[in-house]
mmCIF file of C-alpha atoms and ligand atoms in Angstrom:
data_model
loop_
_atom_site.group_PDB
_atom_site.id
_atom_site.type_symbol
_atom_site.label_atom_id
_atom_site.label_comp_id
_atom_site.label_asym_id
_atom_site.label_seq_id
_atom_site.Cartn_x
_atom_site.Cartn_y
_atom_site.Cartn_z
ATOM 1 C CA UNK A 1 -16.397 -29.017 28.250
ATOM 2 C CA UNK A 2 -13.885 -27.524 30.626
ATOM 3 C CA UNK A 3 -15.824 -25.496 33.131
ATOM 4 C CA UNK A 4 -14.670 -23.004 35.747
ATOM 5 C CA UNK A 5 -17.009 -23.466 38.700
ATOM 6 C CA UNK A 6 -16.641 -20.474 41.016
ATOM 7 C CA UNK A 7 -17.999 -21.276 44.474
ATOM 8 C CA UNK A 8 -17.910 -24.969 43.546
ATOM 9 C CA UNK A 9 -17.077 -26.016 47.123
ATOM 10 C CA UNK A 10 -20.402 -24.640 48.352
ATOM 11 C CA UNK A 11 -23.833 -26.208 48.684
ATOM 12 C CA UNK A 12 -25.237 -25.820 45.165
ATOM 13 C CA UNK A 13 -21.827 -25.732 43.457
ATOM 14 C CA UNK A 14 -20.698 -29.093 44.867
ATOM 15 C CA UNK A 15 -23.915 -30.800 43.740
ATOM 16 C CA UNK A 16 -23.476 -29.304 40.271
ATOM 17 C CA UNK A 17 -19.825 -30.420 40.071
ATOM 18 C CA UNK A 18 -20.998 -34.002 40.647
ATOM 19 C CA UNK A 19 -23.551 -33.864 37.846
ATOM 20 C CA UNK A 20 -21.004 -32.237 35.517
ATOM 21 C CA UNK A 21 -18.481 -35.020 36.151
ATOM 22 C CA UNK A 22 -21.189 -37.644 35.650
ATOM 23 C CA UNK A 23 -21.911 -36.159 32.211
ATOM 24 C CA UNK A 24 -18.223 -36.255 31.220
ATOM 25 C CA UNK A 25 -17.415 -32.561 31.692
ATOM 26 C CA UNK A 26 -14.254 -31.318 33.381
ATOM 27 C CA UNK A 27 -15.171 -28.922 36.187
ATOM 28 C CA UNK A 28 -12.396 -26.941 37.858
ATOM 29 C CA UNK A 29 -13.366 -25.356 41.172
ATOM 30 C CA UNK A 30 -12.314 -21.827 42.146
ATOM 31 C CA UNK A 31 -13.307 -20.972 45.727
ATOM 32 C CA UNK A 32 -11.794 -19.110 48.684
ATOM 33 C CA UNK A 33 -13.464 -21.421 51.250
ATOM 34 C CA UNK A 34 -15.030 -18.458 53.066
ATOM 35 C CA UNK A 35 -18.210 -20.496 53.462
ATOM 36 C CA UNK A 36 -17.107 -24.049 52.683
ATOM 37 C CA UNK A 37 -14.809 -26.834 53.774
ATOM 38 C CA UNK A 38 -12.042 -28.640 51.842
ATOM 39 C CA UNK A 39 -13.556 -31.959 52.944
ATOM 40 C CA UNK A 40 -16.098 -31.400 50.145
ATOM 41 C CA UNK A 41 -13.444 -32.544 47.636
ATOM 42 C CA UNK A 42 -13.080 -35.927 49.377
ATOM 43 C CA UNK A 43 -16.828 -36.331 49.467
ATOM 44 C CA UNK A 44 -17.127 -35.573 45.741
ATOM 45 C CA UNK A 45 -14.425 -38.171 45.074
ATOM 46 C CA UNK A 46 -16.348 -40.753 47.107
ATOM 47 C CA UNK A 47 -19.433 -40.165 44.988
ATOM 48 C CA UNK A 48 -18.008 -39.931 41.462
ATOM 49 C CA UNK A 49 -14.514 -41.451 41.895
ATOM 50 C CA UNK A 50 -12.899 -38.284 40.582
ATOM 51 C CA UNK A 51 -11.350 -35.517 42.636
ATOM 52 C CA UNK A 52 -11.921 -32.282 40.746
ATOM 53 C CA UNK A 53 -9.114 -29.783 40.378
ATOM 54 C CA UNK A 54 -9.385 -27.011 42.975
ATOM 55 C CA UNK A 55 -7.871 -23.522 43.133
ATOM 56 C CA UNK A 56 -8.127 -21.751 46.496
ATOM 57 C CA UNK A 57 -8.530 -18.225 45.158
ATOM 58 C CA UNK A 58 -10.544 -15.210 46.203
ATOM 59 C CA UNK A 59 -12.175 -14.064 42.967
ATOM 60 C CA UNK A 60 -11.238 -10.480 43.780
ATOM 61 C CA UNK A 61 -7.572 -11.467 43.428
ATOM 62 C CA UNK A 62 -7.194 -10.641 39.749
ATOM 63 C CA UNK A 63 -3.582 -11.790 39.472
ATOM 64 C CA UNK A 64 -4.254 -15.274 40.798
ATOM 65 C CA UNK A 65 -7.452 -15.627 38.795
ATOM 66 C CA UNK A 66 -5.657 -14.545 35.638
ATOM 67 C CA UNK A 67 -2.985 -17.206 36.184
ATOM 68 C CA UNK A 68 -5.631 -19.854 36.690
ATOM 69 C CA UNK A 69 -7.436 -18.860 33.459
ATOM 70 C CA UNK A 70 -4.114 -18.747 31.604
ATOM 71 C CA UNK A 71 -3.395 -22.312 32.650
ATOM 72 C CA UNK A 72 -6.817 -23.908 32.344
ATOM 73 C CA UNK A 73 -8.293 -22.502 29.110
ATOM 74 C CA UNK A 74 -11.939 -22.727 30.143
ATOM 75 C CA UNK A 75 -14.887 -23.021 27.756
ATOM 76 C CA UNK A 76 -17.520 -21.877 30.242
ATOM 77 C CA UNK A 77 -17.837 -20.300 33.689
ATOM 78 C CA UNK A 78 -20.582 -21.259 36.132
ATOM 79 C CA UNK A 79 -20.547 -18.475 38.686
ATOM 80 C CA UNK A 80 -21.851 -19.577 42.099
ATOM 81 C CA UNK A 81 -19.336 -17.732 44.284
ATOM 82 C CA UNK A 82 -20.819 -15.152 46.604
ATOM 83 C CA UNK A 83 -21.940 -14.442 50.128
ATOM 84 C CA UNK A 84 -25.606 -15.286 50.677
ATOM 85 C CA UNK A 85 -26.748 -14.467 54.190
ATOM 86 C CA UNK A 86 -29.565 -11.904 54.123
ATOM 87 C CA UNK A 87 -29.083 -10.974 57.806
ATOM 88 C CA UNK A 88 -25.317 -10.549 57.486
ATOM 89 C CA UNK A 89 -25.795 -8.426 54.370
ATOM 90 C CA UNK A 90 -27.938 -5.978 56.349
ATOM 91 C CA UNK A 91 -25.200 -5.673 58.975
ATOM 92 C CA UNK A 92 -22.314 -5.549 56.489
ATOM 93 C CA UNK A 93 -23.644 -4.163 53.198
ATOM 94 C CA UNK A 94 -20.199 -2.978 52.053
ATOM 95 C CA UNK A 95 -18.763 -6.461 52.426
ATOM 96 C CA UNK A 96 -21.576 -7.857 50.292
ATOM 97 C CA UNK A 97 -21.185 -5.251 47.532
ATOM 98 C CA UNK A 98 -17.441 -5.684 47.535
ATOM 99 C CA UNK A 99 -17.423 -9.472 47.632
ATOM 100 C CA UNK A 100 -20.349 -10.260 45.335
ATOM 101 C CA UNK A 101 -20.300 -7.397 42.828
ATOM 102 C CA UNK A 102 -16.549 -6.794 43.071
ATOM 103 C CA UNK A 103 -15.653 -10.423 42.429
ATOM 104 C CA UNK A 104 -18.092 -10.654 39.502
ATOM 105 C CA UNK A 105 -16.436 -7.619 37.873
ATOM 106 C CA UNK A 106 -12.958 -9.123 38.266
ATOM 107 C CA UNK A 107 -14.211 -12.437 36.905
ATOM 108 C CA UNK A 108 -15.699 -10.760 33.823
ATOM 109 C CA UNK A 109 -12.498 -8.819 33.221
ATOM 110 C CA UNK A 110 -10.405 -11.991 33.352
ATOM 111 C CA UNK A 111 -12.919 -13.850 31.174
ATOM 112 C CA UNK A 112 -12.691 -11.095 28.570
ATOM 113 C CA UNK A 113 -8.897 -11.197 28.565
ATOM 114 C CA UNK A 114 -8.910 -14.941 27.991
ATOM 115 C CA UNK A 115 -11.812 -14.858 25.524
ATOM 116 C CA UNK A 116 -14.100 -17.013 27.653
ATOM 117 C CA UNK A 117 -17.510 -15.955 26.414
ATOM 118 C CA UNK A 118 -19.955 -18.224 28.219
ATOM 119 C CA UNK A 119 -21.260 -17.595 31.707
ATOM 120 C CA UNK A 120 -24.077 -19.071 33.770
ATOM 121 C CA UNK A 121 -24.891 -16.996 36.830
ATOM 122 C CA UNK A 122 -26.590 -17.982 40.116
ATOM 123 C CA UNK A 123 -29.292 -15.393 40.492
ATOM 124 C CA UNK A 124 -32.278 -15.593 42.757
ATOM 125 C CA UNK A 125 -36.030 -15.138 42.936
ATOM 126 C CA UNK A 126 -35.196 -12.334 45.362
ATOM 127 C CA UNK A 127 -34.653 -10.058 42.323
ATOM 128 C CA UNK A 128 -38.440 -9.934 41.846
ATOM 129 C CA UNK A 129 -38.784 -8.117 45.186
ATOM 130 C CA UNK A 130 -42.311 -8.240 46.598
ATOM 131 C CA UNK A 131 -44.288 -10.067 43.888
ATOM 132 C CA UNK A 132 -47.480 -8.406 42.674
ATOM 133 C CA UNK A 133 -48.753 -11.842 41.704
ATOM 134 C CA UNK A 134 -47.663 -15.477 41.631
ATOM 135 C CA UNK A 135 -46.488 -17.559 39.857
ATOM 136 C CA UNK A 136 -43.590 -15.377 38.814
ATOM 137 C CA UNK A 137 -42.511 -15.266 35.195
ATOM 138 C CA UNK A 138 -39.161 -14.150 33.826
ATOM 139 C CA UNK A 139 -40.949 -11.256 32.118
ATOM 140 C CA UNK A 140 -42.127 -9.897 35.476
ATOM 141 C CA UNK A 141 -40.294 -6.751 36.490
ATOM 142 C CA UNK A 142 -37.237 -6.875 38.685
ATOM 143 C CA UNK A 143 -38.399 -5.329 41.941
ATOM 144 C CA UNK A 144 -36.903 -3.330 44.742
ATOM 145 C CA UNK A 145 -34.398 -5.382 46.694
ATOM 146 C CA UNK A 146 -35.448 -6.104 50.272
ATOM 147 C CA UNK A 147 -31.821 -6.191 51.485
ATOM 148 C CA UNK A 148 -28.211 -5.651 50.299
ATOM 149 C CA UNK A 149 -27.826 -9.333 49.353
ATOM 150 C CA UNK A 150 -30.775 -9.020 46.965
ATOM 151 C CA UNK A 151 -29.359 -5.761 45.660
ATOM 152 C CA UNK A 152 -26.086 -7.505 44.728
ATOM 153 C CA UNK A 153 -28.033 -10.036 42.641
ATOM 154 C CA UNK A 154 -29.898 -7.223 40.842
ATOM 155 C CA UNK A 155 -26.652 -5.323 40.197
ATOM 156 C CA UNK A 156 -24.772 -8.379 38.891
ATOM 157 C CA UNK A 157 -27.697 -9.240 36.600
ATOM 158 C CA UNK A 158 -27.535 -5.662 35.226
ATOM 159 C CA UNK A 159 -23.786 -5.905 34.630
ATOM 160 C CA UNK A 160 -24.195 -9.234 32.831
ATOM 161 C CA UNK A 161 -27.050 -7.897 30.696
ATOM 162 C CA UNK A 162 -24.854 -4.980 29.661
ATOM 163 C CA UNK A 163 -21.962 -7.281 28.806
ATOM 164 C CA UNK A 164 -24.263 -9.471 26.669
ATOM 165 C CA UNK A 165 -25.602 -6.393 24.887
ATOM 166 C CA UNK A 166 -22.182 -4.918 24.145
ATOM 167 C CA UNK A 167 -20.449 -8.121 23.083
ATOM 168 C CA UNK A 168 -22.562 -10.126 20.675
ATOM 169 C CA UNK A 169 -20.286 -13.127 21.116
ATOM 170 C CA UNK A 170 -21.120 -13.406 24.827
ATOM 171 C CA UNK A 171 -23.551 -16.032 26.043
ATOM 172 C CA UNK A 172 -25.074 -15.141 29.385
ATOM 173 C CA UNK A 173 -27.582 -17.297 31.244
ATOM 174 C CA UNK A 174 -29.159 -15.900 34.392
ATOM 175 C CA UNK A 175 -30.696 -18.650 36.499
ATOM 176 C CA UNK A 176 -33.108 -17.373 39.126
ATOM 177 C CA UNK A 177 -33.273 -20.011 41.829
ATOM 178 C CA UNK A 178 -36.275 -20.317 44.096
ATOM 179 C CA UNK A 179 -35.686 -22.168 47.420
ATOM 180 C CA UNK A 180 -32.983 -24.845 47.123
ATOM 181 C CA UNK A 181 -33.231 -27.649 49.711
ATOM 182 C CA UNK A 182 -32.348 -31.358 49.852
ATOM 183 C CA UNK A 183 -29.017 -33.055 49.420
ATOM 184 C CA UNK A 184 -27.283 -35.694 47.335
ATOM 185 C CA UNK A 185 -28.970 -39.062 47.942
ATOM 186 C CA UNK A 186 -25.703 -40.512 49.307
ATOM 187 C CA UNK A 187 -25.889 -38.128 52.277
ATOM 188 C CA UNK A 188 -22.214 -37.293 51.695
ATOM 189 C CA UNK A 189 -22.744 -33.659 50.713
ATOM 190 C CA UNK A 190 -25.395 -31.167 51.744
ATOM 191 C CA UNK A 191 -26.106 -27.749 53.163
ATOM 192 C CA UNK A 192 -23.873 -26.762 56.076
ATOM 193 C CA UNK A 193 -24.686 -23.269 57.320
ATOM 194 C CA UNK A 194 -22.469 -21.498 59.841
ATOM 195 C CA UNK A 195 -24.113 -20.840 63.199
ATOM 196 C CA UNK A 196 -27.874 -20.636 63.608
ATOM 197 C CA UNK A 197 -29.537 -21.390 60.262
ATOM 198 C CA UNK A 198 -31.501 -18.536 58.711
ATOM 199 C CA UNK A 199 -33.309 -20.793 56.281
ATOM 200 C CA UNK A 200 -36.183 -23.084 57.066
ATOM 201 C CA UNK A 201 -34.970 -26.520 55.935
ATOM 202 C CA UNK A 202 -31.573 -26.505 57.684
ATOM 203 C CA UNK A 203 -33.323 -25.270 60.826
ATOM 204 C CA UNK A 204 -35.768 -28.187 60.661
ATOM 205 C CA UNK A 205 -32.975 -30.743 60.094
ATOM 206 C CA UNK A 206 -31.026 -29.334 63.047
ATOM 207 C CA UNK A 207 -34.099 -29.692 65.250
ATOM 208 C CA UNK A 208 -34.454 -33.254 63.920
ATOM 209 C CA UNK A 209 -30.939 -34.214 65.054
ATOM 210 C CA UNK A 210 -31.262 -32.423 68.401
ATOM 211 C CA UNK A 211 -28.983 -29.472 67.671
ATOM 212 C CA UNK A 212 -31.900 -27.044 68.182
ATOM 213 C CA UNK A 213 -34.763 -27.379 70.620
ATOM 214 C CA UNK A 214 -37.660 -26.377 68.390
ATOM 215 C CA UNK A 215 -38.538 -24.579 65.221
ATOM 216 C CA UNK A 216 -40.140 -21.156 65.422
ATOM 217 C CA UNK A 217 -42.581 -20.617 62.571
ATOM 218 C CA UNK A 218 -42.454 -16.941 61.729
ATOM 219 C CA UNK A 219 -46.091 -15.909 61.575
ATOM 220 C CA UNK A 220 -49.321 -17.905 61.264
ATOM 221 C CA UNK A 221 -51.734 -15.144 60.346
ATOM 222 C CA UNK A 222 -50.764 -14.508 56.725
ATOM 223 C CA UNK A 223 -53.468 -14.556 54.061
ATOM 224 C CA UNK A 224 -52.688 -18.138 52.971
ATOM 225 C CA UNK A 225 -54.573 -21.407 53.406
ATOM 226 C CA UNK A 226 -52.951 -22.219 56.788
ATOM 227 C CA UNK A 227 -51.657 -18.761 57.702
ATOM 228 C CA UNK A 228 -47.975 -19.533 57.015
ATOM 229 C CA UNK A 229 -45.854 -18.231 54.122
ATOM 230 C CA UNK A 230 -45.540 -20.038 50.809
ATOM 231 C CA UNK A 231 -42.333 -20.811 48.920
ATOM 232 C CA UNK A 232 -41.217 -22.885 45.942
ATOM 233 C CA UNK A 233 -38.799 -25.459 47.375
ATOM 234 C CA UNK A 234 -36.610 -27.181 44.812
ATOM 235 C CA UNK A 235 -34.303 -30.184 45.272
ATOM 236 C CA UNK A 236 -30.659 -29.163 44.908
ATOM 237 C CA UNK A 237 -30.004 -32.025 42.462
ATOM 238 C CA UNK A 238 -32.810 -30.733 40.208
ATOM 239 C CA UNK A 239 -31.177 -27.335 40.446
ATOM 240 C CA UNK A 240 -27.802 -28.834 39.495
ATOM 241 C CA UNK A 241 -29.447 -30.479 36.474
ATOM 242 C CA UNK A 242 -30.803 -27.058 35.500
ATOM 243 C CA UNK A 243 -27.202 -25.931 35.034
ATOM 244 C CA UNK A 244 -26.493 -28.866 32.752
ATOM 245 C CA UNK A 245 -29.537 -27.929 30.694
ATOM 246 C CA UNK A 246 -28.289 -24.331 30.530
ATOM 247 C CA UNK A 247 -24.913 -25.570 29.278
ATOM 248 C CA UNK A 248 -26.627 -27.203 26.324
ATOM 249 C CA UNK A 249 -28.400 -23.932 25.587
ATOM 250 C CA UNK A 250 -25.135 -22.048 25.655
ATOM 251 C CA UNK A 251 -23.834 -24.253 22.856
ATOM 252 C CA UNK A 252 -26.654 -22.881 20.705
ATOM 253 C CA UNK A 253 -25.229 -19.349 21.110
ATOM 254 C CA UNK A 254 -28.310 -17.549 22.304
ATOM 255 C CA UNK A 255 -26.941 -14.336 23.768
ATOM 256 C CA UNK A 256 -28.785 -13.389 26.957
ATOM 257 C CA UNK A 257 -31.262 -15.831 28.490
ATOM 258 C CA UNK A 258 -33.096 -15.748 31.817
ATOM 259 C CA UNK A 259 -34.759 -18.731 33.476
ATOM 260 C CA UNK A 260 -36.615 -19.382 36.691
ATOM 261 C CA UNK A 261 -35.517 -22.620 38.323
ATOM 262 C CA UNK A 262 -38.329 -23.755 40.571
ATOM 263 C CA UNK A 263 -40.945 -26.490 40.663
ATOM 264 C CA UNK A 264 -43.879 -24.176 40.018
ATOM 265 C CA UNK A 265 -45.526 -25.420 43.205
ATOM 266 C CA UNK A 266 -46.050 -23.404 46.365
ATOM 267 C CA UNK A 267 -45.644 -25.108 49.746
ATOM 268 C CA UNK A 268 -46.445 -23.463 53.075
ATOM 269 C CA UNK A 269 -44.122 -23.602 56.082
ATOM 270 C CA UNK A 270 -46.596 -25.819 57.895
ATOM 271 C CA UNK A 271 -46.955 -28.132 54.900
ATOM 272 C CA UNK A 272 -43.179 -28.490 54.728
ATOM 273 C CA UNK A 273 -42.972 -29.398 58.419
ATOM 274 C CA UNK A 274 -45.744 -31.974 57.981
ATOM 275 C CA UNK A 275 -44.072 -33.446 54.875
ATOM 276 C CA UNK A 276 -40.784 -33.659 56.796
ATOM 277 C CA UNK A 277 -42.509 -35.557 59.604
ATOM 278 C CA UNK A 278 -44.172 -37.940 57.148
ATOM 279 C CA UNK A 279 -41.033 -38.560 55.114
ATOM 280 C CA UNK A 280 -38.849 -39.269 58.139
ATOM 281 C CA UNK A 281 -41.354 -40.636 60.649
ATOM 282 C CA UNK A 282 -40.568 -37.847 63.084
ATOM 283 C CA UNK A 283 -42.403 -35.106 64.897
ATOM 284 C CA UNK A 284 -40.595 -31.795 64.634
ATOM 285 C CA UNK A 285 -41.341 -29.619 67.638
ATOM 286 C CA UNK A 286 -42.447 -26.137 66.664
ATOM 287 C CA UNK A 287 -43.951 -22.980 68.095
ATOM 288 C CA UNK A 288 -45.491 -20.003 66.351
ATOM 289 C CA UNK A 289 -43.606 -16.748 66.683
ATOM 290 C CA UNK A 290 -43.973 -13.248 65.265
ATOM 291 C CA UNK A 291 -43.633 -12.523 61.568
ATOM 292 C CA UNK A 292 -40.087 -12.107 60.250
ATOM 293 C CA UNK A 293 -39.693 -8.525 59.003
ATOM 294 C CA UNK A 294 -39.525 -8.256 55.232
ATOM 295 C CA UNK A 295 -40.934 -11.749 54.548
ATOM 296 C CA UNK A 296 -42.754 -12.202 51.254
ATOM 297 C CA UNK A 297 -46.122 -13.917 51.758
ATOM 298 C CA UNK A 298 -46.223 -16.041 48.619
ATOM 299 C CA UNK A 299 -43.418 -16.771 46.219
ATOM 300 C CA UNK A 300 -43.344 -19.439 43.550
ATOM 301 C CA UNK A 301 -42.214 -19.802 39.994
ATOM 302 C CA UNK A 302 -43.742 -20.275 36.662
ATOM 303 C CA UNK A 303 -41.019 -22.633 35.438
ATOM 304 C CA UNK A 304 -42.477 -23.342 32.000
ATOM 305 C CA UNK A 305 -39.879 -21.326 30.078
ATOM 306 C CA UNK A 306 -37.032 -23.579 31.262
ATOM 307 C CA UNK A 307 -39.104 -26.606 30.286
ATOM 308 C CA UNK A 308 -39.988 -25.235 26.865
ATOM 309 C CA UNK A 309 -36.539 -23.973 25.920
ATOM 310 C CA UNK A 310 -34.140 -26.155 27.940
ATOM 311 C CA UNK A 311 -36.270 -29.274 28.294
ATOM 312 C CA UNK A 312 -35.633 -29.060 32.028
ATOM 313 C CA UNK A 313 -38.055 -29.573 34.845
ATOM 314 C CA UNK A 314 -37.780 -30.508 38.501
ATOM 315 C CA UNK A 315 -38.530 -34.164 39.193
ATOM 316 C CA UNK A 316 -38.068 -34.477 42.967
ATOM 317 C CA UNK A 317 -41.071 -34.169 45.281
ATOM 318 C CA UNK A 318 -41.278 -32.358 48.608
ATOM 319 C CA UNK A 319 -41.027 -35.765 50.299
ATOM 320 C CA UNK A 320 -37.785 -36.504 48.396
ATOM 321 C CA UNK A 321 -36.420 -33.114 49.512
ATOM 322 C CA UNK A 322 -37.312 -33.789 53.169
ATOM 323 C CA UNK A 323 -35.900 -37.321 53.104
ATOM 324 C CA UNK A 324 -32.593 -36.283 51.507
ATOM 325 C CA UNK A 325 -32.140 -33.221 53.735
ATOM 326 C CA UNK A 326 -32.581 -35.355 56.842
ATOM 327 C CA UNK A 327 -30.386 -38.163 55.499
ATOM 328 C CA UNK A 328 -27.516 -35.688 55.052
ATOM 329 C CA UNK A 329 -28.004 -34.114 58.492
ATOM 330 C CA UNK A 330 -28.372 -37.492 60.222
ATOM 331 C CA UNK A 331 -25.113 -38.718 58.708
ATOM 332 C CA UNK A 332 -23.377 -35.382 59.394
ATOM 333 C CA UNK A 333 -25.040 -33.903 62.479
ATOM 334 C CA UNK A 334 -22.415 -31.158 62.691
ATOM 335 C CA UNK A 335 -21.990 -30.788 58.945
ATOM 336 C CA UNK A 336 -18.416 -30.907 57.644
ATOM 337 C CA UNK A 337 -17.163 -29.475 60.927
ATOM 338 C CA UNK A 338 -15.690 -32.725 62.203
ATOM 339 C CA UNK A 339 -13.748 -33.145 59.000
ATOM 340 C CA UNK A 340 -10.182 -31.882 58.982
ATOM 341 C CA UNK A 341 -9.742 -28.346 57.655
HETATM 342 P P1 NAD B 401 -22.558 -21.397 49.502
HETATM 343 O O1 NAD B 401 -22.169 -20.346 50.466
HETATM 344 O O2 NAD B 401 -22.704 -22.787 50.015
HETATM 345 O O3 NAD B 401 -21.513 -21.410 48.291
HETATM 346 C C1 NAD B 401 -20.903 -20.249 47.812
HETATM 347 C C2 NAD B 401 -19.400 -20.520 47.694
HETATM 348 O O4 NAD B 401 -18.761 -19.336 47.218
HETATM 349 C C3 NAD B 401 -18.742 -20.886 49.028
HETATM 350 O O5 NAD B 401 -18.049 -22.102 48.883
HETATM 351 C C4 NAD B 401 -17.800 -19.711 49.303
HETATM 352 O O6 NAD B 401 -16.633 -20.125 49.966
HETATM 353 C C5 NAD B 401 -17.526 -19.180 47.902
HETATM 354 N N1 NAD B 401 -17.152 -17.752 47.830
HETATM 355 C C6 NAD B 401 -17.802 -16.680 48.360
HETATM 356 N N2 NAD B 401 -17.150 -15.544 48.072
HETATM 357 C C7 NAD B 401 -16.077 -15.886 47.314
HETATM 358 C C8 NAD B 401 -15.014 -15.141 46.707
HETATM 359 N N3 NAD B 401 -14.908 -13.807 46.827
HETATM 360 N N4 NAD B 401 -14.082 -15.823 46.011
HETATM 361 C C9 NAD B 401 -14.142 -17.172 45.884
HETATM 362 N N5 NAD B 401 -15.120 -17.924 46.441
HETATM 363 C C10 NAD B 401 -16.070 -17.279 47.148
HETATM 364 O O7 NAD B 401 -23.898 -20.926 48.785
HETATM 365 P P2 NAD B 401 -24.912 -21.740 47.858
HETATM 366 O O8 NAD B 401 -26.162 -21.946 48.606
HETATM 367 O O9 NAD B 401 -24.230 -22.897 47.236
HETATM 368 O O10 NAD B 401 -25.209 -20.625 46.771
HETATM 369 C C11 NAD B 401 -24.497 -20.534 45.554
HETATM 370 C C12 NAD B 401 -24.964 -19.320 44.794
HETATM 371 O O11 NAD B 401 -26.369 -19.404 44.572
HETATM 372 C C13 NAD B 401 -24.731 -17.992 45.533
HETATM 373 O O12 NAD B 401 -24.362 -17.010 44.589
HETATM 374 C C14 NAD B 401 -26.083 -17.683 46.121
HETATM 375 O O13 NAD B 401 -26.280 -16.308 46.311
HETATM 376 C C15 NAD B 401 -27.007 -18.212 45.028
HETATM 377 N N6 NAD B 401 -28.346 -18.552 45.534
HETATM 378 C C16 NAD B 401 -28.462 -19.383 46.619
HETATM 379 C C17 NAD B 401 -29.724 -19.673 47.128
HETATM 380 C C18 NAD B 401 -29.867 -20.559 48.346
HETATM 381 O O14 NAD B 401 -30.894 -20.495 49.007
HETATM 382 N N7 NAD B 401 -28.896 -21.400 48.688
HETATM 383 C C19 NAD B 401 -30.860 -19.116 46.526
HETATM 384 C C20 NAD B 401 -30.704 -18.293 45.408
HETATM 385 C C21 NAD B 401 -29.432 -18.012 44.921
HETATM 386 N N1 UDP B 402 -39.078 -19.666 58.365
HETATM 387 C C1 UDP B 402 -39.584 -19.966 59.617
HETATM 388 N N2 UDP B 402 -38.709 -20.276 60.621
HETATM 389 C C2 UDP B 402 -37.355 -20.319 60.428
HETATM 390 C C3 UDP B 402 -36.851 -20.014 59.132
HETATM 391 C C4 UDP B 402 -37.750 -19.673 58.135
HETATM 392 O O1 UDP B 402 -40.801 -19.946 59.836
HETATM 393 O O2 UDP B 402 -36.612 -20.597 61.386
HETATM 394 C C5 UDP B 402 -40.023 -19.316 57.295
HETATM 395 C C6 UDP B 402 -39.813 -17.928 56.707
HETATM 396 O O3 UDP B 402 -40.520 -16.970 57.458
HETATM 397 C C7 UDP B 402 -40.337 -18.115 55.278
HETATM 398 C C8 UDP B 402 -40.055 -19.577 54.965
HETATM 399 O O4 UDP B 402 -39.824 -20.215 56.224
HETATM 400 O O5 UDP B 402 -41.727 -17.928 55.285
HETATM 401 C C9 UDP B 402 -38.810 -19.761 54.087
HETATM 402 O O6 UDP B 402 -37.748 -19.044 54.673
HETATM 403 P P1 UDP B 402 -36.266 -19.117 54.103
HETATM 404 O O7 UDP B 402 -35.452 -18.143 54.878
HETATM 405 O O8 UDP B 402 -35.822 -20.529 54.079
HETATM 406 O O9 UDP B 402 -36.413 -18.656 52.588
HETATM 407 P P2 UDP B 402 -36.766 -17.205 51.964
HETATM 408 O O10 UDP B 402 -37.714 -16.524 52.897
HETATM 409 O O11 UDP B 402 -35.466 -16.499 51.838
HETATM 410 O O12 UDP B 402 -37.396 -17.505 50.644
#
C-alpha cells in the first residue's frame, strides 16, 4: 500500500516507516521538521536500504499538501504529526490547538478531496484523564484533559469520530499509545528530545551518558508498592508493529475502531531505574524530589482488544526497552544534533 506518513521523521513515525518498508509497503513521509532532523532519512536508508520519499510540508499548508496528494495517490494516511510536549502546551496552548487540531482538519479536508478514506491516528492514553481504575479499557470514558496537549488529542479523536459517522466509507483507527520507549535495535534511530527531557526514559539515558548529573524521581510517597508512579512502558518497535496490524484491519473496512497499544503491565519509576541498571550494568544516580503536579498515580492498559481483533501484542520486555534505549543514546550521545541539518 502507498501510505502517507505525517510526522514520519519523528520518533515513532521513523520506526513505523522502517517496519512498513520491511513489509513491502511504500511509505511517503510528510513532515515540517519542527521536531526532527533530516538525518533520519539517511539512518532509515542504512537500516532498510531504501530512502523513503520525503515532503517537507507543514500540514497546515493546504496548497502544498493538496499538491502532494494529487501526485502521490495515497491509499492510507498514518497521522503522527503533532507537537507533544505537555509543558510547552501549558505555556503555548494556542500553538498546540492551531498546530495539532488545525493540521488535522486540513489533512482531513485534503484526504476528502482526493478520496483517501483510511486514517490511523496517534492518540494517547492521556485521553482517559485521571483513571478511576486500571487497567484501562477502550470502553472507559474519555476524561478531562490535564493539559492543552491532552485536549488536542481528545478534540482530534472527536473530529475523527464525527467523520467516520458521517461518511460510511471512512475507516478510522484511533490508537491510544501508553508510554513509548526504546529504540531500533541497530541504535541508528531513537528518541531525540530538544533540551531537558520531560519524559523518564530519555532523562535516564542522558544521565547514563553523562549529559545530566542525576535523575530526580518525582515523588516517592504515592500509594503504590514502592511509592513511585506506575506506567505502561511499551517498546517503540512493538508500537510500530501495532500500526501494521491496524493497516490489516483497515482492509476489512470496519469504520471506526479504537485500540489501546500498551503491554498491559504496570512498571514503577523505581522498577524502571532498576531494570535499566540491570540491563546495562550501570548505576543511574537518582534523588527523590517533590511530586510533579498533575501526575497520574497508576496508568496501564488492558490491551486485550488489540490482541483479539488485530492479533497484535507487545513482545519486548522492560529489559529490552532499557537495553535498546541506552544503545541508541550511547551511539548518539547528542542525538541527531551532530548530523548535518
Ligand atoms: P515526534 O515529535 O518525534 O514526531 C512528531 C513529528 O511531527 C515530528 O517529526 C515533527 O516535526 C512533525 N510535525 C509536528 N507538527 C507538524 C506539522 N504541523 N506539519 C508537519 N509535521 C509536523 O513525536 P513522537 O513521539 O514520534 O509522537 C508521534 C505522535 O504520537 C504524536 O502525535 C504524539 O502526540 C503521539 N504520542 C506520542 C507519545 C510519546 O510519548 N512519544 C505518546 C502518545 C502519543
Ligand atoms: N518521572 C520522574 N522523573 C523525570 C521524568 C519523569 O520521576 O525526570 C516520572 C513521572 O513523574 C511519571 C513517570 O516518570 O511518574 C513517567 O513520566 P513520563 O513523563 O515519562 O510519562 P507520563 O507521565 O506522561 O505518562
